[in-house]
Amino acid sequence: MILLKESRTRHRRLGVAAAAAGLLAALLTAGPAAATPDPGDGPATGKGVSKSTEAEVKAAIADGEIPGQDEIVHSGNIEHLVNIPKDALPGTNTDLAFQGRYAFSGNYDGFRVFDISNPRAPKTIAQVLCPGSQNDISVSGNLLFLSTDSSRSDSSCSSTTQPATEKSSWEGMKVFDISDKRNPKYVAAVETACGSHTHTLVPERRNVYIYVSSYSPSAAYPDCQPPHDGISVIKVPRGAPEKAAVVSFPVLFPGEGPDGGGNPGSPTNPGVSKTTGCHDITVLPDKDLAAGACMGDGILFSIKDPENPKVIDRVQDNVNFAFWHSATFNQKANKVVFTDELGGGGAATCNAEIGPNRGADGIYDIVGKGDKRKLVFRSYFKIPRHQADVEVCVAHNGSLIPVKGRDIMVQAWYQGGVSVWDFTDSARPKEIGYFERGPVTTERLTTAGPWSAYYYNGYIYSNDIAKGFDVLKLNDKRTDPARKVRLGELNVQTQPDYFD
């Protein structure tokens, strides 16, 4: 292991510029991803690269410009405690949720339950085979929720792939009873228009509301017709989850014509995804507020009436954002961090040629009060560690680290690793810690690295697409106060009031 004391910008060889410039041109001219911007149903196999690119990557490794193949490097304030490789579920690892001493790990083939009472030695207590990408996961009380955004033959866990053009195909939400963590039981399924790429819980005492994000409709899909300019809202009675059902479909982007009123994308806005729904939503239930990352748009909306959310403000960035992917509020709810999934989670975008503003986080201040609040852009943040042209790197899922008076978050960047960064000054964000592995291979462009990296009860938990479940310890005087904050449950897209 190489321990790096300080985060630094790694300067790449100039010889990669031509290849990267070609990639940038492709990213700018291509339309939005046809289906999902994340990895597909099967494991990522990667795309071959030129011999010159392969040689340059090997030379960069030899010169110490980037870590060696699978080599672990990290800043001095981060300790890597343990890695738990994949086991019975070989698919792509995805999101994480937490409850008490348990962590729940999504995977394209199902989900895995860890006992993390000893974070240095997590134990697997259950693995549930239930294929259906991307199995975005969350928990509330005795219920666990899984998103299915791949067309299946039926709603069962033994379903097979089936074209979305067939009316009998199924996509949507699955509900499990996890009162016995060692033996989860499948109890309900709800079909939703265009499936469920991700979902967000708005929990109440008697019911759990689910905001279902999905997109990319087609006239050829019987259950996913355009315009698809809103979200599905599901109501799940805690006492009778089998009665779960869609209760509304609020339109977030009203407009005339078959495409609704969202960002039109290319050719009007070259390189920007057309808005045909939302990718991800984060809610602050204690403040009746939500932020939506919706392909070509970022939105702020009120959830005072959870069945009928109301848009307060909407922003676009048609210069540097390609695909609005996810959102994170700060604790005071006067800032939102939006992520841009440039390249759809399948491109090497963390290099000097792409630059610091594309494929970055966008930091917005929330100014004003009530329904007159506005999102005001302040700055971009991107990891300062350039990655190889064989490493898929993209801004992805992260969470706040709860420190009073400071805005600090941890974030996954695929093969860019795990980044800890401070945006207390929203105009001058900076990285304060990191953990990453070197390229999976020097021969192909490969999708790997952390999908999610979240802070929970004193530790950082990372779900690596290829390598499995990692636990990190952050030792830094700027973040040490967060260790005093203890939660009984955490779904990151349902942000808690950490200091209530």
Coordinates of C-alpha atoms in Angstrom, one line a residue:
M1 CA 0.0 0.0 0.0
I2 CA 1.2 3.5 -0.7
L3 CA 0.0 6.1 1.8
L4 CA -0.2 9.6 0.3
K5 CA 0.0 12.4 2.8
E6 CA -1.7 15.1 0.8
S7 CA -4.3 15.2 -1.9
R8 CA -2.8 16.5 -5.1
T9 CA -3.5 17.2 -8.7
R10 CA -1.9 14.5 -10.8
H11 CA -0.7 15.8 -14.2
R12 CA -1.3 13.5 -17.1
R13 CA 0.9 13.0 -20.1
L14 CA 0.1 15.3 -23.0
G15 CA 0.1 12.3 -25.3
V16 CA -3.4 11.4 -24.2
A17 CA -4.9 14.7 -25.4
A18 CA -5.9 13.5 -28.8
A19 CA -7.8 10.5 -27.5
A20 CA -9.5 12.5 -24.8
A21 CA -10.4 15.3 -27.2
G22 CA -12.2 12.6 -29.3
L23 CA -14.1 11.4 -26.3
L24 CA -15.1 15.0 -25.4
A25 CA -16.4 15.6 -28.9
A26 CA -18.4 12.4 -28.6
L27 CA -19.8 13.4 -25.3
L28 CA -20.8 16.8 -26.6
T29 CA -22.5 15.6 -29.7
A30 CA -24.2 12.5 -28.5
G31 CA -27.8 12.7 -27.4
P32 CA -28.9 11.5 -23.9
A33 CA -28.5 7.9 -23.0
A34 CA -31.1 5.9 -24.8
A35 CA -32.1 3.9 -21.7
T36 CA -30.2 4.3 -18.4
P37 CA -27.1 6.3 -17.9
D38 CA -25.8 3.8 -15.4
P39 CA -24.4 0.3 -16.2
G40 CA -26.7 -2.1 -17.8
D41 CA -28.2 -5.4 -16.7
G42 CA -25.1 -7.4 -17.1
P43 CA -21.6 -7.0 -15.5
A44 CA -19.5 -4.3 -17.1
T45 CA -17.0 -5.8 -19.5
G46 CA -15.4 -2.6 -20.7
K47 CA -14.3 -1.3 -24.1
G48 CA -11.0 -1.8 -25.7
V49 CA -8.6 1.1 -26.0
S50 CA -5.8 1.9 -28.5
K51 CA -2.4 0.5 -28.1
S52 CA -1.0 4.0 -27.7
T53 CA -3.5 4.7 -24.8
E54 CA -2.6 1.4 -23.2
A55 CA 1.1 2.2 -23.4
E56 CA 0.6 5.7 -22.0
V57 CA -1.4 4.4 -19.0
K58 CA 1.3 1.8 -18.3
A59 CA 4.0 4.6 -18.5
A60 CA 2.0 6.8 -16.1
I61 CA 1.8 4.0 -13.6
A62 CA 5.5 3.3 -14.0
D63 CA 6.3 7.0 -13.4
G64 CA 4.0 7.1 -10.3
E65 CA 1.6 9.6 -11.9
I66 CA -1.3 7.3 -11.2
P67 CA -1.7 4.3 -8.8
G68 CA -0.8 0.8 -10.2
Q69 CA -3.4 -1.7 -11.2
D70 CA -5.7 -2.3 -8.2
E71 CA -3.2 -0.5 -6.0
I72 CA -4.9 1.3 -3.0
V73 CA -3.9 4.9 -2.2
H74 CA -5.4 7.3 0.2
S75 CA -4.8 10.6 2.0
G76 CA -3.2 10.5 5.5
N77 CA -6.5 11.2 7.3
I78 CA -8.3 8.1 5.9
E79 CA -7.7 4.5 7.1
H80 CA -9.0 1.5 5.0
L81 CA -10.3 -0.9 7.6
V82 CA -11.7 -3.8 5.5
N83 CA -12.9 -4.9 2.1
I84 CA -15.6 -7.6 1.8
P85 CA -15.6 -9.0 -1.8
K86 CA -18.8 -10.0 -3.6
D87 CA -20.1 -13.4 -2.8
A88 CA -23.3 -15.0 -4.1
L89 CA -24.4 -11.9 -6.0
P90 CA -21.9 -11.3 -8.8
G91 CA -23.7 -8.3 -10.4
T92 CA -22.9 -4.6 -10.2
N93 CA -23.0 -3.3 -6.7
T94 CA -25.2 -0.2 -6.3
D95 CA -26.7 1.8 -3.4
L96 CA -26.6 1.4 0.4
A97 CA -29.0 1.9 3.2
F98 CA -28.5 1.6 7.0
Q99 CA -30.6 0.6 10.1
G100 CA -29.2 0.1 13.5
R101 CA -26.3 -2.3 13.3
Y102 CA -27.1 -3.3 9.7
A103 CA -26.0 -2.1 6.3
F104 CA -28.1 -3.1 3.2
S105 CA -26.2 -3.3 -0.1
G106 CA -28.0 -3.2 -3.4
N107 CA -26.8 -5.2 -6.4
Y108 CA -28.1 -5.8 -9.9
D109 CA -28.8 -9.4 -8.8
G110 CA -30.5 -8.6 -5.5
F111 CA -29.3 -7.3 -2.1
R112 CA -27.0 -8.3 0.7
V113 CA -27.4 -7.6 4.4
F114 CA -24.3 -6.9 6.6
D115 CA -24.1 -6.9 10.4
I116 CA -21.8 -3.9 10.9
S117 CA -21.8 -3.9 14.7
N118 CA -18.0 -4.3 14.4
P119 CA -17.2 -2.0 11.4
R120 CA -13.7 -3.6 11.2
A121 CA -15.3 -7.0 10.6
P122 CA -18.7 -6.9 8.9
K123 CA -20.6 -10.1 8.7
T124 CA -23.0 -11.2 5.9
I125 CA -26.2 -12.4 7.4
A126 CA -28.4 -12.6 4.3
Q127 CA -28.1 -12.5 0.5
V128 CA -31.3 -12.3 -1.5
L129 CA -31.3 -13.2 -5.2
C130 CA -33.8 -10.9 -7.0
P131 CA -32.5 -9.7 -10.3
G132 CA -33.6 -6.3 -11.7
S133 CA -31.3 -3.4 -12.3
Q134 CA -30.4 -1.3 -10.6
N135 CA -32.0 -2.5 -7.3
D136 CA -31.7 1.0 -5.7
I137 CA -32.4 0.2 -2.0
S138 CA -33.8 1.9 1.1
V139 CA -35.3 0.8 4.4
S140 CA -37.9 2.1 6.8
G141 CA -38.9 0.3 10.0
N142 CA -39.6 -3.3 9.0
L143 CA -39.8 -2.6 5.3
L144 CA -37.1 -2.7 2.6
F145 CA -37.7 -1.2 -0.9
L146 CA -36.0 -2.1 -4.2
S147 CA -36.2 -0.3 -7.5
T148 CA -36.5 -2.3 -10.8
D149 CA -35.7 -0.4 -14.0
S150 CA -35.1 -3.2 -16.4
S151 CA -38.0 -4.8 -18.3
R152 CA -38.8 -8.2 -16.7
S153 CA -41.2 -11.1 -17.5
D154 CA -43.0 -10.5 -14.2
S155 CA -42.6 -9.0 -10.7
S156 CA -41.2 -12.1 -9.1
C157 CA -37.6 -12.6 -8.0
S158 CA -37.3 -15.4 -10.6
S159 CA -38.3 -13.2 -13.5
T160 CA -36.3 -13.0 -16.7
T161 CA -35.5 -10.2 -19.1
Q162 CA -38.3 -9.3 -21.5
P163 CA -38.6 -6.5 -24.1
A164 CA -40.3 -3.3 -22.8
T165 CA -42.3 -3.4 -26.1
E166 CA -44.4 -6.3 -24.7
K167 CA -47.4 -5.2 -22.6
S168 CA -47.0 -8.0 -20.1
S169 CA -43.5 -6.8 -19.1
W170 CA -43.0 -5.5 -15.6
E171 CA -40.9 -2.7 -14.0
G172 CA -41.4 -0.8 -10.7
M173 CA -41.0 -1.2 -6.9
K174 CA -40.6 -4.3 -4.8
V175 CA -41.3 -4.3 -1.0
F176 CA -39.8 -6.8 1.5
D177 CA -40.5 -7.4 5.2
I178 CA -37.2 -7.3 7.1
S179 CA -38.5 -7.8 10.6
D180 CA -36.1 -10.8 10.5
K181 CA -33.0 -9.4 8.9
R182 CA -31.7 -12.9 8.3
N183 CA -34.8 -13.9 6.4
P184 CA -36.2 -11.0 4.3
K185 CA -39.7 -11.8 2.8
Y186 CA -41.0 -10.4 -0.4
V187 CA -44.4 -9.0 0.3
A188 CA -45.5 -6.5 -2.4
A189 CA -44.9 -5.2 -5.9
V190 CA -46.1 -2.0 -7.5
E191 CA -45.7 -1.4 -11.3
T192 CA -44.8 2.2 -12.2
A193 CA -44.7 4.0 -15.5
C194 CA -41.2 3.6 -17.1
G195 CA -40.1 1.5 -14.1
S196 CA -38.1 2.8 -11.1
H197 CA -34.5 3.8 -11.7
T198 CA -34.2 5.3 -8.2
H199 CA -36.6 6.0 -5.4
T200 CA -36.9 8.3 -2.4
L201 CA -38.8 7.7 0.8
V202 CA -41.0 10.2 2.6
P203 CA -41.7 8.3 5.8
E204 CA -44.7 9.0 8.0
R205 CA -45.9 7.2 11.1
R206 CA -48.6 5.1 9.4
N207 CA -47.5 5.3 5.8
V208 CA -44.4 5.5 3.7
Y209 CA -44.6 7.6 0.6
I210 CA -42.2 6.7 -2.2
Y211 CA -41.1 9.1 -4.9
V212 CA -40.2 7.0 -8.0
S213 CA -37.8 8.5 -10.5
S214 CA -37.8 7.1 -14.0
Y215 CA -37.3 8.4 -17.5
S216 CA -36.7 7.7 -21.2
P217 CA -40.2 7.0 -22.5
S218 CA -41.0 5.7 -26.0
A219 CA -44.1 5.4 -28.1
A220 CA -43.1 1.7 -28.6
Y221 CA -43.3 1.0 -24.8
P222 CA -47.0 0.3 -23.7
D223 CA -46.2 1.2 -20.1
C224 CA -43.8 4.1 -20.7
Q225 CA -45.5 6.5 -23.0
P226 CA -44.3 10.1 -23.6
P227 CA -44.6 12.7 -22.3
H228 CA -43.2 11.3 -19.0
D229 CA -42.6 14.6 -17.3
G230 CA -43.2 13.7 -13.6
I231 CA -42.8 11.1 -10.9
S232 CA -44.9 8.3 -9.6
V233 CA -45.9 8.6 -5.9
I234 CA -46.6 5.3 -4.1
K235 CA -48.3 5.0 -0.7
V236 CA -47.3 2.0 1.4
P237 CA -49.3 1.4 4.6
R238 CA -46.9 0.2 7.2
G239 CA -49.5 -2.2 8.7
A240 CA -50.5 -3.6 5.3
P241 CA -47.7 -3.2 2.8
E242 CA -49.5 -5.6 0.4
K243 CA -51.9 -2.7 -0.2
A244 CA -49.1 -0.4 -1.6
A245 CA -50.3 1.5 -4.7
V246 CA -49.6 4.5 -6.9
V247 CA -51.6 7.4 -5.6
S248 CA -50.5 10.2 -7.9
F249 CA -48.3 11.2 -10.8
P250 CA -47.4 14.9 -10.3
V251 CA -46.2 16.7 -13.4
L252 CA -43.0 18.6 -12.6
F253 CA -42.4 19.9 -16.1
P254 CA -45.7 21.0 -17.6
G255 CA -45.6 22.0 -21.2
E256 CA -47.2 21.5 -24.6
G257 CA -46.5 18.7 -27.0
P258 CA -45.3 15.1 -26.7
D259 CA -42.1 16.0 -24.8
G260 CA -43.6 18.1 -21.9
G261 CA -41.8 21.2 -20.7
G262 CA -38.4 20.1 -19.5
N263 CA -35.0 20.8 -21.1
P264 CA -35.3 20.0 -24.8
G265 CA -31.7 18.7 -24.9
S266 CA -30.0 18.4 -28.3
P267 CA -29.9 20.0 -30.8
T268 CA -31.2 23.0 -28.9
N269 CA -28.8 22.4 -26.1
P270 CA -26.0 20.2 -27.6
G271 CA -24.6 17.6 -25.2
V272 CA -27.4 18.0 -22.7
S273 CA -29.9 15.3 -21.9
K274 CA -33.5 15.9 -22.8
T275 CA -35.6 15.9 -19.6
T276 CA -38.1 13.1 -19.7
G277 CA -38.5 12.5 -16.0
C278 CA -36.1 12.6 -13.0
H279 CA -33.1 10.6 -12.2
D280 CA -33.0 11.1 -8.4
I281 CA -34.7 13.1 -5.7
T282 CA -33.5 14.0 -2.2
V283 CA -36.0 15.1 0.5
L284 CA -35.7 17.0 3.8
P285 CA -38.8 15.8 5.5
D286 CA -38.3 18.1 8.5
K287 CA -38.3 21.1 6.3
D288 CA -40.9 19.9 3.7
L289 CA -38.3 20.4 1.0
A290 CA -37.0 18.4 -1.9
A291 CA -34.4 18.7 -4.6
G292 CA -34.7 16.8 -7.9
A293 CA -31.9 16.0 -10.4
C294 CA -33.9 15.6 -13.5
M295 CA -31.7 14.8 -16.5
G296 CA -31.5 18.3 -18.1
D297 CA -32.9 20.2 -15.1
G298 CA -32.4 20.8 -11.4
I299 CA -35.5 21.6 -9.3
L300 CA -36.4 22.7 -5.8
F301 CA -39.9 21.8 -4.6
S302 CA -42.1 21.7 -1.6
I303 CA -43.4 18.4 -0.2
K304 CA -45.8 19.8 2.4
D305 CA -48.4 17.7 0.7
P306 CA -46.4 14.5 0.0
E307 CA -48.9 13.2 -2.6
N308 CA -48.7 16.5 -4.6
P309 CA -45.2 18.1 -4.5
K310 CA -45.0 21.6 -5.9
V311 CA -42.0 23.0 -7.8
I312 CA -40.6 26.2 -6.3
D313 CA -37.7 26.8 -8.7
R314 CA -35.9 25.2 -11.6
V315 CA -32.4 25.7 -13.1
Q316 CA -30.5 24.5 -16.1
D317 CA -26.8 24.5 -16.9
N318 CA -26.5 24.1 -20.7
V319 CA -22.8 24.9 -20.7
N320 CA -21.2 22.4 -18.3
F321 CA -23.9 19.9 -17.2
A322 CA -24.8 16.9 -19.3
F323 CA -27.0 14.8 -17.0
W324 CA -28.4 16.0 -13.7
H325 CA -27.9 12.9 -11.6
S326 CA -28.4 13.5 -7.8
A327 CA -28.8 16.1 -5.1
T328 CA -27.6 16.7 -1.6
F329 CA -28.7 19.5 0.8
N330 CA -26.5 21.0 3.5
Q331 CA -27.8 20.8 7.0
K332 CA -29.2 24.4 7.1
A333 CA -31.0 23.8 3.8
N334 CA -29.5 26.9 2.3
K335 CA -27.4 25.0 -0.3
V336 CA -27.8 22.1 -2.7
V337 CA -25.1 20.1 -4.4
F338 CA -26.2 18.7 -7.8
T339 CA -24.0 16.1 -9.5
D340 CA -23.4 15.8 -13.3
E341 CA -23.1 12.3 -14.7
L342 CA -21.1 13.2 -17.8
G343 CA -20.6 10.2 -20.0
G344 CA -23.5 8.3 -18.4
G345 CA -21.3 6.4 -16.0
G346 CA -19.4 4.8 -18.9
A347 CA -16.6 7.3 -19.8
A348 CA -13.2 8.5 -18.6
T349 CA -14.1 12.1 -17.7
C350 CA -11.7 12.8 -14.8
N351 CA -8.8 14.1 -16.8
A352 CA -7.2 17.4 -17.7
E353 CA -8.7 17.4 -21.2
I354 CA -12.3 17.3 -19.9
G355 CA -11.4 19.9 -17.3
P356 CA -12.6 20.9 -13.9
N357 CA -16.1 22.1 -14.8
R358 CA -17.6 19.4 -16.9
G359 CA -18.6 16.2 -15.1
A360 CA -18.4 18.1 -11.8
D361 CA -20.7 18.9 -8.8
G362 CA -22.6 22.1 -9.1
I363 CA -23.0 24.0 -5.8
Y364 CA -26.1 26.2 -5.5
D365 CA -27.2 28.5 -2.7
I366 CA -30.9 28.6 -1.8
V367 CA -31.8 32.3 -1.4
G368 CA -35.2 33.8 -0.3
K369 CA -38.0 32.4 1.7
G370 CA -41.0 30.1 1.1
D371 CA -42.3 29.7 -2.4
K372 CA -40.0 32.6 -3.6
R373 CA -36.8 30.7 -2.9
K374 CA -34.3 30.5 -5.7
L375 CA -31.4 28.3 -6.6
V376 CA -28.3 30.5 -7.3
F377 CA -25.2 28.9 -8.8
R378 CA -21.9 29.5 -6.8
S379 CA -19.2 27.1 -8.1
Y380 CA -18.2 23.7 -9.4
F381 CA -16.3 20.9 -7.5
K382 CA -14.4 18.1 -9.2
I383 CA -11.8 15.8 -7.7
P384 CA -8.3 17.1 -8.3
R385 CA -6.8 13.7 -9.0
H386 CA -6.7 12.9 -12.7
Q387 CA -7.6 9.4 -13.6
A388 CA -6.4 7.2 -16.4
D389 CA -8.2 7.0 -19.8
V390 CA -9.1 3.3 -18.9
E391 CA -10.9 4.4 -15.7
V392 CA -14.6 5.3 -15.8
C393 CA -14.8 8.2 -13.4
V394 CA -18.0 10.2 -12.7
A395 CA -19.6 12.3 -9.9
H396 CA -21.9 9.9 -8.1
N397 CA -23.7 9.2 -4.8
G398 CA -22.6 10.8 -1.5
S399 CA -23.8 12.1 1.9
L400 CA -23.2 14.8 4.4
I401 CA -20.7 14.3 7.2
P402 CA -22.6 15.9 10.2
V403 CA -20.4 18.6 11.6
K404 CA -22.1 21.7 13.1
G405 CA -21.1 24.9 11.4
R406 CA -19.5 23.2 8.4
D407 CA -20.7 21.7 5.1
I408 CA -18.7 18.6 4.5
M409 CA -19.6 15.6 2.4
V410 CA -18.2 12.3 1.3
Q411 CA -18.9 11.2 -2.3
A412 CA -18.3 8.3 -4.6
W413 CA -16.6 8.9 -8.0
Y414 CA -16.5 5.4 -9.5
Q415 CA -12.8 4.8 -10.3
G416 CA -12.0 8.3 -9.0
G417 CA -12.6 6.6 -5.6
V418 CA -14.1 8.2 -2.5
S419 CA -13.7 11.9 -1.9
V420 CA -14.2 13.9 1.3
W421 CA -14.7 17.6 0.5
D422 CA -15.7 20.9 2.2
F423 CA -18.2 23.3 0.7
T424 CA -18.7 25.5 3.7
D425 CA -17.6 28.3 1.4
S426 CA -19.9 27.5 -1.5
A427 CA -17.7 29.5 -3.9
R428 CA -14.5 27.8 -2.9
P429 CA -15.0 24.1 -2.3
K430 CA -11.9 21.9 -1.6
E431 CA -11.1 18.2 -1.2
I432 CA -9.8 17.3 2.3
G433 CA -9.4 13.5 2.0
Y434 CA -9.6 10.6 -0.5
F435 CA -9.4 6.9 -1.0
E436 CA -9.0 5.2 -4.4
R437 CA -7.8 2.1 -6.3
G438 CA -5.7 2.1 -9.4
P439 CA -7.1 0.9 -12.8
V440 CA -8.8 -2.4 -12.8
T441 CA -7.0 -3.1 -16.1
T442 CA -4.7 -1.1 -18.5
E443 CA -6.2 -2.7 -21.6
R444 CA -9.9 -1.7 -21.5
L445 CA -12.1 1.2 -20.4
T446 CA -13.9 -0.4 -17.4
T447 CA -16.7 0.6 -15.2
A448 CA -15.7 0.0 -11.6
G449 CA -15.1 1.8 -8.3
P450 CA -17.4 3.1 -5.6
W451 CA -21.0 3.6 -6.6
S452 CA -22.0 5.0 -3.2
A453 CA -20.0 6.3 -0.3
Y454 CA -21.9 7.3 2.8
Y455 CA -21.0 8.4 6.4
Y456 CA -22.9 6.5 9.0
N457 CA -22.3 6.5 12.8
G458 CA -18.6 7.3 12.7
Y459 CA -17.5 5.4 9.6
I460 CA -17.6 5.7 5.8
Y461 CA -19.1 2.8 4.0
S462 CA -18.5 2.4 0.2
N463 CA -20.1 0.0 -2.2
D464 CA -17.6 -0.7 -5.0
I465 CA -19.2 -1.8 -8.3
A466 CA -16.6 -4.5 -8.8
K467 CA -14.6 -5.0 -5.6
G468 CA -17.3 -5.2 -3.0
F469 CA -18.0 -3.5 0.4
D470 CA -15.4 -1.2 1.9
V471 CA -15.2 0.4 5.3
L472 CA -13.1 3.5 5.9
K473 CA -12.2 5.5 9.0
L474 CA -11.8 9.2 8.7
N475 CA -9.5 10.8 11.3
D476 CA -9.6 14.6 10.9
K477 CA -10.1 17.4 13.4
R478 CA -12.5 19.0 11.0
T479 CA -14.8 15.9 10.9
D480 CA -14.1 14.3 14.3
P481 CA -17.2 16.0 15.9
A482 CA -19.4 14.0 13.6
R483 CA -18.6 10.8 15.6
K484 CA -20.9 12.0 18.3
V485 CA -23.9 12.0 15.9
R486 CA -25.7 8.6 16.0
L487 CA -28.6 7.6 13.8
G488 CA -31.0 4.7 14.1
E489 CA -31.6 4.6 10.3
L490 CA -30.2 6.3 7.2
N491 CA -31.4 6.5 3.7
V492 CA -29.3 9.2 2.2
Q493 CA -31.9 10.4 -0.2
T494 CA -34.1 11.0 2.8
Q495 CA -31.8 13.4 4.6
P496 CA -32.3 13.5 8.4
D497 CA -32.0 16.5 10.7
Y498 CA -28.7 15.3 12.2
F499 CA -28.8 17.7 15.1
D500 CA -32.5 17.6 16.1

